[in-house]
PDB file of C-alpha atoms in Angstrom:
ATOM      1  CA  MET V   1      -0.061   0.080  -0.014  1.00  0.00           C
ATOM      2  CA  ASP V   2       2.894   2.332   0.795  1.00  0.00           C
ATOM      3  CA  ASP V   3       4.507   1.602  -2.534  1.00  0.00           C
ATOM      4  CA  LEU V   4       1.299   2.296  -4.378  1.00  0.00           C
ATOM      5  CA  GLU V   5       0.952   5.669  -2.557  1.00  0.00           C
ATOM      6  CA  GLU V   6       4.538   6.539  -3.560  1.00  0.00           C
ATOM      7  CA  ASP V   7       3.559   5.878  -7.235  1.00  0.00           C
ATOM      8  CA  LEU V   8       0.528   8.119  -6.798  1.00  0.00           C
ATOM      9  CA  THR V   9       2.364  10.971  -5.337  1.00  0.00           C
ATOM     10  CA  CYS V  10       3.381  14.045  -7.307  1.00  0.00           C
ATOM     11  CA  SER V  11       7.129  14.698  -7.317  1.00  0.00           C
ATOM     12  CA  VAL V  12       6.633  18.394  -6.924  1.00  0.00           C
ATOM     13  CA  CYS V  13       4.235  18.784  -4.062  1.00  0.00           C
ATOM     14  CA  TYR V  14       4.753  15.199  -2.552  1.00  0.00           C
ATOM     15  CA  ALA V  15       0.995  14.744  -2.129  1.00  0.00           C
ATOM     16  CA  LEU V  16      -1.439  12.511  -3.965  1.00  0.00           C
ATOM     17  CA  PHE V  17      -2.041  13.689  -7.604  1.00  0.00           C
ATOM     18  CA  SER V  18      -4.746  16.342  -7.863  1.00  0.00           C
ATOM     19  CA  ASP V  19      -6.125  16.804 -11.401  1.00  0.00           C
ATOM     20  CA  PRO V  20      -3.030  15.186 -12.975  1.00  0.00           C
ATOM     21  CA  ARG V  21      -1.956  16.546 -16.338  1.00  0.00           C
ATOM     22  CA  VAL V  22       0.355  14.804 -18.847  1.00  0.00           C
ATOM     23  CA  LEU V  23       3.286  16.505 -20.557  1.00  0.00           C
ATOM     24  CA  PRO V  24       4.468  15.513 -24.010  1.00  0.00           C
ATOM     25  CA  CYS V  25       7.458  13.941 -22.364  1.00  0.00           C
ATOM     26  CA  SER V  26       4.991  11.509 -20.655  1.00  0.00           C
ATOM     27  CA  HIS V  27       5.654  12.800 -17.098  1.00  0.00           C
ATOM     28  CA  THR V  28       2.559  13.627 -14.992  1.00  0.00           C
ATOM     29  CA  PHE V  29       2.103  16.387 -12.384  1.00  0.00           C
ATOM     30  CA  CYS V  30      -0.703  18.060 -10.541  1.00  0.00           C
ATOM     31  CA  ARG V  31      -2.308  20.905 -12.476  1.00  0.00           C
ATOM     32  CA  SER V  32      -1.650  23.378  -9.791  1.00  0.00           C
ATOM     33  CA  CYS V  33       2.078  22.375  -9.570  1.00  0.00           C
ATOM     34  CA  LEU V  34       2.405  22.931 -13.344  1.00  0.00           C
ATOM     35  CA  GLU V  35       0.776  26.284 -12.988  1.00  0.00           C
ATOM     36  CA  ASN V  36       3.271  27.310 -10.424  1.00  0.00           C
ATOM     37  CA  VAL V  37       6.193  26.208 -12.469  1.00  0.00           C
ATOM     38  CA  LEU V  38       4.748  27.942 -15.529  1.00  0.00           C
ATOM     39  CA  GLN V  39       4.295  31.125 -13.523  1.00  0.00           C
ATOM     40  CA  VAL V  40       7.933  31.184 -12.489  1.00  0.00           C
ATOM     41  CA  SER V  41       9.014  30.531 -16.083  1.00  0.00           C
ATOM     42  CA  VAL V  42       6.854  33.408 -17.452  1.00  0.00           C
ATOM     43  CA  SER V  43       7.947  35.854 -14.710  1.00  0.00           C
ATOM     44  CA  PHE V  44      11.476  35.608 -15.869  1.00  0.00           C
ATOM     45  CA  SER V  45      10.522  36.452 -19.543  1.00  0.00           C
ATOM     46  CA  ILE V  46      10.746  40.148 -20.629  1.00  0.00           C
ATOM     47  CA  TRP V  47       8.388  39.612 -23.585  1.00  0.00           C
ATOM     48  CA  ARG V  48       4.988  38.055 -23.537  1.00  0.00           C
ATOM     49  CA  PRO V  49       5.382  35.181 -26.014  1.00  0.00           C
ATOM     50  CA  LEU V  50       2.535  33.717 -28.159  1.00  0.00           C
ATOM     51  CA  ARG V  51       3.427  30.216 -26.800  1.00  0.00           C
ATOM     52  CA  LEU V  52       4.412  29.669 -23.140  1.00  0.00           C
ATOM     53  CA  PRO V  53       7.591  27.759 -22.363  1.00  0.00           C
ATOM     54  CA  LEU V  54       7.333  25.128 -19.677  1.00  0.00           C
ATOM     55  CA  LYS V  55      10.221  23.046 -18.361  1.00  0.00           C
ATOM     56  CA  CYS V  56       9.389  19.580 -17.119  1.00  0.00           C
ATOM     57  CA  PRO V  57      10.446  19.193 -13.405  1.00  0.00           C
ATOM     58  CA  SER V  58      11.594  15.744 -13.975  1.00  0.00           C
ATOM     59  CA  CYS V  59      13.517  15.516 -17.323  1.00  0.00           C
ATOM     60  CA  ARG V  60      13.921  19.301 -17.806  1.00  0.00           C
ATOM     61  CA  SER V  61      12.721  19.142 -21.395  1.00  0.00           C
ATOM     62  CA  VAL V  62      10.975  22.380 -22.526  1.00  0.00           C
ATOM     63  CA  VAL V  63       7.426  22.290 -23.774  1.00  0.00           C
ATOM     64  CA  GLU V  64       5.709  25.145 -25.447  1.00  0.00           C
ATOM     65  CA  LEU V  65       2.167  25.597 -24.293  1.00  0.00           C
ATOM     66  CA  PRO V  66      -0.714  27.567 -25.980  1.00  0.00           C
ATOM     67  CA  THR V  67      -1.854  30.823 -24.424  1.00  0.00           C
ATOM     68  CA  ASN V  68      -4.464  28.994 -22.367  1.00  0.00           C
ATOM     69  CA  GLY V  69      -1.552  27.443 -20.479  1.00  0.00           C
ATOM     70  CA  VAL V  70      -1.783  24.189 -18.497  1.00  0.00           C
ATOM     71  CA  ASP V  71      -5.433  23.701 -19.320  1.00  0.00           C
ATOM     72  CA  ALA V  72      -4.255  22.772 -22.828  1.00  0.00           C
ATOM     73  CA  LEU V  73      -2.511  19.608 -21.441  1.00  0.00           C
ATOM     74  CA  PRO V  74      -4.464  16.414 -21.417  1.00  0.00           C
ATOM     75  CA  VAL V  75      -5.806  14.976 -18.203  1.00  0.00           C
ATOM     76  CA  ASN V  76      -4.362  11.644 -17.070  1.00  0.00           C
ATOM     77  CA  VAL V  77      -7.664  10.039 -16.699  1.00  0.00           C
ATOM     78  CA  CYS V  78      -6.451   6.543 -15.783  1.00  0.00           C
ATOM     79  CA  LEU V  79      -4.124   7.932 -13.013  1.00  0.00           C
ATOM     80  CA  ARG V  80      -6.895  10.234 -11.674  1.00  0.00           C
ATOM     81  CA  ALA V  81      -9.248   7.176 -11.434  1.00  0.00           C
ATOM     82  CA  ILE V  82      -6.616   5.177  -9.623  1.00  0.00           C
ATOM     83  CA  VAL V  83      -5.955   7.946  -7.087  1.00  0.00           C
ATOM     84  CA  GLU V  84      -9.690   8.443  -6.442  1.00  0.00           C
ATOM     85  CA  LYS V  85     -10.071   4.637  -5.820  1.00  0.00           C
ATOM     86  CA  TYR V  86      -7.029   4.582  -3.570  1.00  0.00           C
ATOM     87  CA  GLN V  87      -8.381   7.423  -1.531  1.00  0.00           C
ATOM     88  CA  HIS V  88     -11.682   5.636  -1.093  1.00  0.00           C
ATOM     89  CA  GLU V  89     -10.241   2.281  -0.199  1.00  0.00           C
ATOM     90  CA  ARG V  90      -7.333   3.136   1.971  1.00  0.00           C
ATOM     91  CA  PRO V  91      -8.043   2.864   5.814  1.00  0.00           C
ATOM     92  CA  PRO V  92      -8.510   6.147   7.612  1.00  0.00           C
ATOM     93  CA  ALA V  93      -5.546   7.836   9.040  1.00  0.00           C
ATOM     94  CA  CYS V  94      -4.714   8.146  12.804  1.00  0.00           C
ATOM     95  CA  PRO V  95      -5.712  11.545  14.143  1.00  0.00           C
ATOM     96  CA  GLU V  96      -2.627  11.555  16.398  1.00  0.00           C
ATOM     97  CA  HIS V  97      -0.165  10.180  13.881  1.00  0.00           C
ATOM     98  CA  PRO V  98      -0.728  11.537  10.382  1.00  0.00           C
ATOM     99  CA  ARG V  99      -0.388   9.126   7.481  1.00  0.00           C
ATOM    100  CA  GLN V 100      -0.526   6.073   9.822  1.00  0.00           C
ATOM    101  CA  PRO V 101      -3.547   3.806   9.102  1.00  0.00           C
ATOM    102  CA  LEU V 102      -5.904   2.781  11.834  1.00  0.00           C
ATOM    103  CA  ASN V 103      -5.284  -1.006  11.414  1.00  0.00           C
ATOM    104  CA  VAL V 104      -5.157  -2.326  14.978  1.00  0.00           C
ATOM    105  CA  TYR V 105      -7.904  -2.686  17.613  1.00  0.00           C
ATOM    106  CA  CYS V 106      -6.976  -1.865  21.295  1.00  0.00           C
ATOM    107  CA  VAL V 107      -8.814  -4.301  23.436  1.00  0.00           C
ATOM    108  CA  GLN V 108      -8.378  -2.240  26.650  1.00  0.00           C
ATOM    109  CA  ASP V 109      -9.646   1.026  25.331  1.00  0.00           C
ATOM    110  CA  ARG V 110     -11.920  -0.618  22.701  1.00  0.00           C
ATOM    111  CA  LYS V 111     -11.080   1.620  19.858  1.00  0.00           C
ATOM    112  CA  LEU V 112      -9.018   1.558  16.587  1.00  0.00           C
ATOM    113  CA  ILE V 113      -5.431   2.552  16.745  1.00  0.00           C
ATOM    114  CA  CYS V 114      -2.354   2.699  14.568  1.00  0.00           C
ATOM    115  CA  GLY V 115       1.056   1.089  14.932  1.00  0.00           C
ATOM    116  CA  PHE V 116       2.592   4.224  16.463  1.00  0.00           C
ATOM    117  CA  CYS V 117      -0.186   4.296  19.104  1.00  0.00           C
ATOM    118  CA  LEU V 118       0.745   0.826  20.131  1.00  0.00           C
ATOM    119  CA  THR V 119       4.486   1.282  20.212  1.00  0.00           C
ATOM    120  CA  VAL V 120       5.194   4.814  21.306  1.00  0.00           C
ATOM    121  CA  GLY V 121       1.727   6.257  22.005  1.00  0.00           C
ATOM    122  CA  GLN V 122      -0.707   6.096  24.929  1.00  0.00           C
ATOM    123  CA  HIS V 123      -1.770   2.497  24.019  1.00  0.00           C
ATOM    124  CA  GLN V 124       1.641   1.109  24.549  1.00  0.00           C
ATOM    125  CA  GLY V 125       1.493  -2.323  26.318  1.00  0.00           C
ATOM    126  CA  HIS V 126      -2.200  -2.670  25.759  1.00  0.00           C
ATOM    127  CA  ALA V 127      -3.735  -5.895  24.510  1.00  0.00           C
ATOM    128  CA  ILE V 128      -4.747  -5.796  20.895  1.00  0.00           C
ATOM    129  CA  ASP V 129      -6.714  -7.762  18.358  1.00  0.00           C
ATOM    130  CA  ASP V 130      -6.738  -7.826  14.562  1.00  0.00           C
ATOM    131  CA  LEU V 131      -9.804  -6.236  12.830  1.00  0.00           C
ATOM    132  CA  GLN V 132     -11.516  -9.451  12.005  1.00  0.00           C
ATOM    133  CA  THR V 133     -11.171 -10.966  15.438  1.00  0.00           C
ATOM    134  CA  ALA V 134     -12.279  -7.730  17.105  1.00  0.00           C
ATOM    135  CA  CYS V 135     -15.279  -7.366  14.826  1.00  0.00           C
ATOM    136  CA  VAL V 136     -16.503 -10.900  15.745  1.00  0.00           C
ATOM    137  CA  LYS V 137     -16.102 -10.199  19.398  1.00  0.00           C
ATOM    138  CA  GLU V 138     -17.723  -6.770  19.416  1.00  0.00           C
ATOM    139  CA  ARG V 139     -20.604  -7.887  17.342  1.00  0.00           C
ATOM    140  CA  SER V 140     -21.548 -10.459  20.019  1.00  0.00           C
ATOM    141  CA  ALA V 141     -21.304  -7.696  22.777  1.00  0.00           C
ATOM    142  CA  GLN V 142     -23.185  -4.997  20.879  1.00  0.00           C
ATOM    143  CA  SER V 143     -26.629  -6.235  21.977  1.00  0.00           C
ATOM    144  CA  ARG V 144     -25.686  -5.700  25.613  1.00  0.00           C
ATOM    145  CA  LEU V 145     -24.655  -2.162  24.973  1.00  0.00           C
ATOM    146  CA  THR V 146     -28.199  -0.904  24.164  1.00  0.00           C
ATOM    147  CA  GLU V 147     -29.654  -2.971  27.041  1.00  0.00           C
ATOM    148  CA  SER V 148     -27.874  -0.591  29.536  1.00  0.00           C
ATOM    149  CA  LEU V 149     -30.082   2.290  28.495  1.00  0.00           C
ATOM    150  CA  ARG V 150     -32.625   3.192  31.159  1.00  0.00           C
ATOM    151  CA  TRP V 151     -35.601   3.374  28.795  1.00  0.00           C
ATOM    152  CA  GLU V 152     -38.339   2.415  31.161  1.00  0.00           C
ATOM    153  CA  GLU V 153     -37.130   4.584  33.905  1.00  0.00           C
ATOM    154  CA  VAL V 154     -36.918   7.561  31.528  1.00  0.00           C
ATOM    155  CA  CYS V 155     -40.419   6.981  30.155  1.00  0.00           C
ATOM    156  CA  GLY V 156     -41.904   6.630  33.629  1.00  0.00           C
ATOM    157  CA  LEU V 157     -40.233   9.822  34.733  1.00  0.00           C
ATOM    158  CA  THR V 158     -41.615  11.738  31.803  1.00  0.00           C
ATOM    159  CA  GLU V 159     -45.179  10.530  32.697  1.00  0.00           C
ATOM    160  CA  ARG V 160     -44.655  11.419  36.365  1.00  0.00           C
ATOM    161  CA  LEU V 161     -43.421  14.918  35.435  1.00  0.00           C
ATOM    162  CA  ALA V 162     -46.387  15.520  33.169  1.00  0.00           C
ATOM    163  CA  GLN V 163     -48.791  14.395  35.860  1.00  0.00           C
ATOM    164  CA  GLU V 164     -47.199  16.543  38.515  1.00  0.00           C
ATOM    165  CA  LYS V 165     -47.434  19.524  36.297  1.00  0.00           C
ATOM    166  CA  GLU V 166     -50.986  18.783  35.342  1.00  0.00           C
ATOM    167  CA  CYS V 167     -51.938  18.421  39.093  1.00  0.00           C
ATOM    168  CA  SER V 168     -50.285  21.722  39.963  1.00  0.00           C
ATOM    169  CA  GLN V 169     -51.803  23.497  37.010  1.00  0.00           C
ATOM    170  CA  ALA V 170     -55.160  22.068  38.032  1.00  0.00           C
ATOM    171  CA  LEU V 171     -54.788  23.639  41.412  1.00  0.00           C
ATOM    172  CA  VAL V 172     -53.991  26.985  39.849  1.00  0.00           C
ATOM    173  CA  GLN V 173     -56.965  26.675  37.603  1.00  0.00           C
ATOM    174  CA  ASN V 174     -59.173  25.756  40.584  1.00  0.00           C
ATOM    175  CA  ASP V 175     -57.989  28.837  42.275  1.00  0.00           C
ATOM    176  CA  ARG V 176     -58.691  30.836  39.117  1.00  0.00           C
ATOM    177  CA  GLU V 177     -62.344  29.717  39.210  1.00  0.00           C
ATOM    178  CA  ILE V 178     -62.649  30.400  42.949  1.00  0.00           C
ATOM    179  CA  VAL V 179     -61.400  33.961  42.451  1.00  0.00           C
ATOM    180  CA  SER V 180     -63.813  34.507  39.479  1.00  0.00           C
ATOM    181  CA  ARG V 181     -66.855  33.331  41.549  1.00  0.00           C
ATOM    182  CA  PHE V 182     -65.820  35.389  44.621  1.00  0.00           C
ATOM    183  CA  PHE V 183     -65.675  38.545  42.650  1.00  0.00           C
ATOM    184  CA  GLN V 184     -68.880  38.200  40.642  1.00  0.00           C
ATOM    185  CA  GLY V 185     -70.978  39.795  43.356  1.00  0.00           C
ATOM    186  CA  LEU V 186     -68.689  42.803  43.879  1.00  0.00           C
ATOM    187  CA  ASP V 187     -68.675  46.180  42.251  1.00  0.00           C
ATOM    188  CA  LEU V 188     -66.386  47.639  39.615  1.00  0.00           C
ATOM    189  CA  ILE V 189     -63.527  48.260  41.922  1.00  0.00           C
ATOM    190  CA  LEU V 190     -63.558  44.770  43.112  1.00  0.00           C
ATOM    191  CA  ALA V 191     -63.711  43.566  39.554  1.00  0.00           C
ATOM    192  CA  GLN V 192     -60.513  45.411  38.862  1.00  0.00           C
ATOM    193  CA  LYS V 193     -58.916  43.665  41.820  1.00  0.00           C
ATOM    194  CA  GLU V 194     -60.156  40.420  40.444  1.00  0.00           C
ATOM    195  CA  GLU V 195     -58.052  40.991  37.275  1.00  0.00           C
ATOM    196  CA  ARG V 196     -55.056  41.639  39.491  1.00  0.00           C
ATOM    197  CA  PHE V 197     -55.598  38.370  41.222  1.00  0.00           C
ATOM    198  CA  MET V 198     -55.738  36.528  37.892  1.00  0.00           C
ATOM    199  CA  GLN V 199     -52.517  38.119  36.844  1.00  0.00           C
ATOM    200  CA  ALA V 200     -50.893  36.861  39.949  1.00  0.00           C
ATOM    201  CA  LEU V 201     -52.176  33.390  39.187  1.00  0.00           C
ATOM    202  CA  ASP V 202     -50.904  33.666  35.647  1.00  0.00           C
ATOM    203  CA  ARG V 203     -47.561  34.485  37.071  1.00  0.00           C
ATOM    204  CA  ALA V 204     -47.751  31.517  39.326  1.00  0.00           C
ATOM    205  CA  SER V 205     -48.643  29.296  36.341  1.00  0.00           C
ATOM    206  CA  VAL V 206     -45.660  30.664  34.494  1.00  0.00           C
ATOM    207  CA  LEU V 207     -43.424  29.824  37.539  1.00  0.00           C
ATOM    208  CA  LEU V 208     -44.815  26.340  37.595  1.00  0.00           C
ATOM    209  CA  ALA V 209     -44.147  25.969  33.894  1.00  0.00           C
ATOM    210  CA  SER V 210     -40.574  27.315  34.305  1.00  0.00           C
ATOM    211  CA  ALA V 211     -39.930  24.733  36.955  1.00  0.00           C
ATOM    212  CA  TYR V 212     -41.387  21.623  35.157  1.00  0.00           C
ATOM    213  CA  ASP V 213     -40.943  22.367  31.416  1.00  0.00           C
ATOM    214  CA  PRO V 214     -37.029  22.295  31.367  1.00  0.00           C
ATOM    215  CA  LEU V 215     -37.218  18.983  33.188  1.00  0.00           C
ATOM    216  CA  ILE V 216     -39.750  17.547  30.836  1.00  0.00           C
ATOM    217  CA  GLN V 217     -37.750  18.806  27.823  1.00  0.00           C
ATOM    218  CA  GLN V 218     -34.579  17.368  29.339  1.00  0.00           C
ATOM    219  CA  VAL V 219     -36.186  13.872  29.637  1.00  0.00           C
ATOM    220  CA  LYS V 220     -37.663  14.092  26.142  1.00  0.00           C
ATOM    221  CA  ASP V 221     -34.256  14.972  24.885  1.00  0.00           C
ATOM    222  CA  MET V 222     -32.953  11.795  26.490  1.00  0.00           C
ATOM    223  CA  GLN V 223     -35.720   9.817  24.880  1.00  0.00           C
ATOM    224  CA  GLU V 224     -34.861  11.261  21.498  1.00  0.00           C
ATOM    225  CA  GLU V 225     -31.140  10.436  22.086  1.00  0.00           C
ATOM    226  CA  HIS V 226     -32.207   6.936  23.053  1.00  0.00           C
ATOM    227  CA  SER V 227     -34.211   6.474  19.857  1.00  0.00           C
ATOM    228  CA  GLU V 228     -31.362   7.753  17.675  1.00  0.00           C
ATOM    229  CA  LEU V 229     -28.932   5.376  19.478  1.00  0.00           C
ATOM    230  CA  MET V 230     -31.356   2.433  18.808  1.00  0.00           C
ATOM    231  CA  SER V 231     -31.526   3.346  15.095  1.00  0.00           C
ATOM    232  CA  LEU V 232     -27.823   3.812  14.948  1.00  0.00           C
ATOM    233  CA  SER V 233     -27.191   0.465  16.615  1.00  0.00           C
ATOM    234  CA  SER V 234     -29.276  -1.196  13.918  1.00  0.00           C
ATOM    235  CA  SER V 235     -27.284   0.591  11.250  1.00  0.00           C
ATOM    236  CA  VAL V 236     -23.956  -0.333  12.849  1.00  0.00           C
ATOM    237  CA  GLU V 237     -25.035  -3.934  13.225  1.00  0.00           C
ATOM    238  CA  SER V 238     -25.662  -4.175   9.449  1.00  0.00           C
ATOM    239  CA  GLU V 239     -22.287  -2.803   8.584  1.00  0.00           C
ATOM    240  CA  GLU V 240     -20.166  -5.520   6.769  1.00  0.00           C
ATOM    241  CA  CYS V 241     -16.867  -3.741   6.665  1.00  0.00           C
ATOM    242  CA  PRO V 242     -14.946  -4.520   9.844  1.00  0.00           C
ATOM    243  CA  LEU V 243     -13.108  -1.235   9.810  1.00  0.00           C
ATOM    244  CA  ALA V 244     -16.252   0.846   9.381  1.00  0.00           C
ATOM    245  CA  TYR V 245     -18.083  -1.276  11.820  1.00  0.00           C
ATOM    246  CA  LEU V 246     -15.466  -0.847  14.594  1.00  0.00           C
ATOM    247  CA  GLU V 247     -15.237   2.851  14.049  1.00  0.00           C
ATOM    248  CA  GLN V 248     -19.037   3.381  14.059  1.00  0.00           C
ATOM    249  CA  LEU V 249     -19.329   1.123  17.088  1.00  0.00           C
ATOM    250  CA  HIS V 250     -16.750   3.183  18.922  1.00  0.00           C
ATOM    251  CA  GLN V 251     -18.844   6.357  18.182  1.00  0.00           C
ATOM    252  CA  LEU V 252     -22.076   4.412  19.317  1.00  0.00           C
ATOM    253  CA  ARG V 253     -20.404   3.324  22.562  1.00  0.00           C
ATOM    254  CA  GLU V 254     -19.234   6.826  23.439  1.00  0.00           C
ATOM    255  CA  ARG V 255     -22.779   8.227  22.932  1.00  0.00           C
ATOM    256  CA  VAL V 256     -24.335   5.413  24.925  1.00  0.00           C
ATOM    257  CA  ASN V 257     -21.880   6.002  27.767  1.00  0.00           C
ATOM    258  CA  THR V 258     -22.620   9.719  27.689  1.00  0.00           C
ATOM    259  CA  LEU V 259     -26.404   9.151  27.851  1.00  0.00           C
ATOM    260  CA  ILE V 260     -25.919   6.450  30.629  1.00  0.00           C
ATOM    261  CA  GLN V 261     -23.908   8.964  32.707  1.00  0.00           C
ATOM    262  CA  THR V 262     -26.333  11.756  32.320  1.00  0.00           C
ATOM    263  CA  PRO V 263     -28.259  12.028  35.594  1.00  0.00           C
ATOM    264  CA  LEU V 264     -32.002  11.980  35.506  1.00  0.00           C
ATOM    265  CA  PRO V 265     -33.651  15.150  36.747  1.00  0.00           C
ATOM    266  CA  GLU V 266     -35.334  15.022  40.133  1.00  0.00           C
ATOM    267  CA  ILE V 267     -39.022  15.824  40.419  1.00  0.00           C
ATOM    268  CA  PRO V 268     -39.151  19.295  42.281  1.00  0.00           C
ATOM    269  CA  SER V 269     -41.320  19.467  45.391  1.00  0.00           C
ATOM    270  CA  LEU V 270     -43.512  22.402  44.518  1.00  0.00           C
ATOM    271  CA  HIS V 271     -46.684  23.478  46.302  1.00  0.00           C
ATOM    272  CA  VAL V 272     -49.507  25.868  45.330  1.00  0.00           C
ATOM    273  CA  ALA V 273     -50.178  27.582  48.645  1.00  0.00           C
ATOM    274  CA  PRO V 274     -51.905  29.118  50.431  1.00  0.00           C
ATOM    275  CA  ARG V 275     -55.095  28.066  48.525  1.00  0.00           C
ATOM    276  CA  ALA V 276     -57.436  30.780  47.379  1.00  0.00           C
ATOM    277  CA  GLU V 277     -60.632  29.366  49.115  1.00  0.00           C
ATOM    278  CA  ARG V 278     -59.022  29.215  52.422  1.00  0.00           C
ATOM    279  CA  PHE V 279     -57.491  32.620  52.108  1.00  0.00           C
ATOM    280  CA  PHE V 280     -60.923  34.251  51.338  1.00  0.00           C
ATOM    281  CA  GLU V 281     -62.599  32.431  54.235  1.00  0.00           C
ATOM    282  CA  GLU V 282     -59.951  33.555  56.744  1.00  0.00           C
ATOM    283  CA  HIS V 283     -59.358  37.091  55.506  1.00  0.00           C
ATOM    284  CA  TRP V 284     -62.201  38.323  53.334  1.00  0.00           C
ATOM    285  CA  SER V 285     -65.518  36.985  54.375  1.00  0.00           C
ATOM    286  CA  ASP V 286     -66.204  39.531  57.076  1.00  0.00           C
ATOM    287  CA  ARG V 287     -64.204  42.431  55.747  1.00  0.00           C
ATOM    288  CA  LEU V 288     -65.078  43.390  52.144  1.00  0.00           C
ATOM    289  CA  ASN V 289     -63.945  47.006  52.074  1.00  0.00           C
ATOM    290  CA  THR V 290     -61.723  48.956  49.670  1.00  0.00           C
ATOM    291  CA  ALA V 291     -58.847  49.383  52.062  1.00  0.00           C
ATOM    292  CA  PHE V 292     -58.586  45.672  52.681  1.00  0.00           C
ATOM    293  CA  VAL V 293     -58.816  44.729  48.995  1.00  0.00           C
ATOM    294  CA  LEU V 294     -55.771  46.932  48.287  1.00  0.00           C
ATOM    295  CA  GLN V 295     -53.906  45.399  51.130  1.00  0.00           C
ATOM    296  CA  ALA V 296     -54.837  41.851  50.109  1.00  0.00           C
ATOM    297  CA  HIS V 297     -53.588  42.553  46.535  1.00  0.00           C
ATOM    298  CA  ARG V 298     -50.245  43.609  47.732  1.00  0.00           C
ATOM    299  CA  TYR V 299     -50.043  40.407  49.792  1.00  0.00           C
ATOM    300  CA  ILE V 300     -50.696  38.272  46.692  1.00  0.00           C
ATOM    301  CA  TYR V 301     -48.136  40.061  44.561  1.00  0.00           C
ATOM    302  CA  THR V 302     -45.487  39.493  47.287  1.00  0.00           C
ATOM    303  CA  CYS V 303     -46.221  35.858  47.771  1.00  0.00           C
ATOM    304  CA  VAL V 304     -45.928  34.910  44.212  1.00  0.00           C
ATOM    305  CA  PHE V 305     -42.529  36.321  43.601  1.00  0.00           C
ATOM    306  CA  CYS V 306     -40.646  36.577  46.987  1.00  0.00           C
ATOM    307  CA  SER V 307     -41.487  33.079  48.171  1.00  0.00           C
ATOM    308  CA  PHE V 308     -40.355  31.492  44.966  1.00  0.00           C
ATOM    309  CA  LYS V 309     -37.141  33.487  44.981  1.00  0.00           C
ATOM    310  CA  ASN V 310     -36.301  33.013  48.600  1.00  0.00           C
ATOM    311  CA  GLU V 311     -37.398  29.324  49.065  1.00  0.00           C
ATOM    312  CA  GLY V 312     -36.434  27.951  45.617  1.00  0.00           C
ATOM    313  CA  ASN V 313     -38.818  24.980  45.222  1.00  0.00           C
ATOM    314  CA  TYR V 314     -41.921  26.616  46.848  1.00  0.00           C
ATOM    315  CA  VAL V 315     -44.544  28.341  44.824  1.00  0.00           C
ATOM    316  CA  GLN V 316     -47.193  30.456  46.528  1.00  0.00           C
ATOM    317  CA  THR V 317     -50.142  31.709  44.511  1.00  0.00           C
ATOM    318  CA  LEU V 318     -52.261  33.593  47.135  1.00  0.00           C
TER     319      LEU V 318
END
């Protein structure tokens, strides 16, 4: 493979041929390399010739090109096809050691490595397997990988969070109805205060939503990640190429481990209190006057915001 890569390497840029062009002397170079050589040759000429002289970097023979330059040279189609096939079939290079193929499987770290990683890198002294053997072993263990996902626990937590939110929102809605009935028999000024009570309840509802919605979304994101991992696992399992299979399996394992290590959110202990009905019975039934209405409204406004800020997981609506 190394000898083939040497044959496919341009002698000017020492990289794989890119858009190879053939000179009349049969030597082949990258189009960009020939343009650089031509640019140097033209820059030393005082006159602008009708035909551009180009000296072959290998045999030093001079070729006269038309005014359109390197574009007039024929493309080495066969060589270009070989280079493209070689780039497609050669194993991926090691990210830590350029130009070194990932052709060994580290049993300890369960990932693809190159020869340098094994001899002088961080995998020195680790147990290894060839790709075929590692592929057979890892295929048998792949099913256990997805079994470690806490699918039932995640689904149950989503349902519980939704139920807790619905219950708390139901309490807020119940207080909303109590407030509405209480103010139906009052005059205009009390109706204005009713609207302020409703606004306080709306803010309490927003606080409840801000407490539960991020947790619900977090669990839903974990569910989506689980679904993607199950789909990815099926795709990896059907991969026939050992190299591609092991590389994709390593990525799958890292995502599974990340999901497993992600802690599940705890259900917050939130309370809607004091309840509107009890508040009215204790404070409003025998004192329906304007001064007390204004005082009560200030109490509601304070409870909704100060209690949540100071006590963290405690929401008061009235």
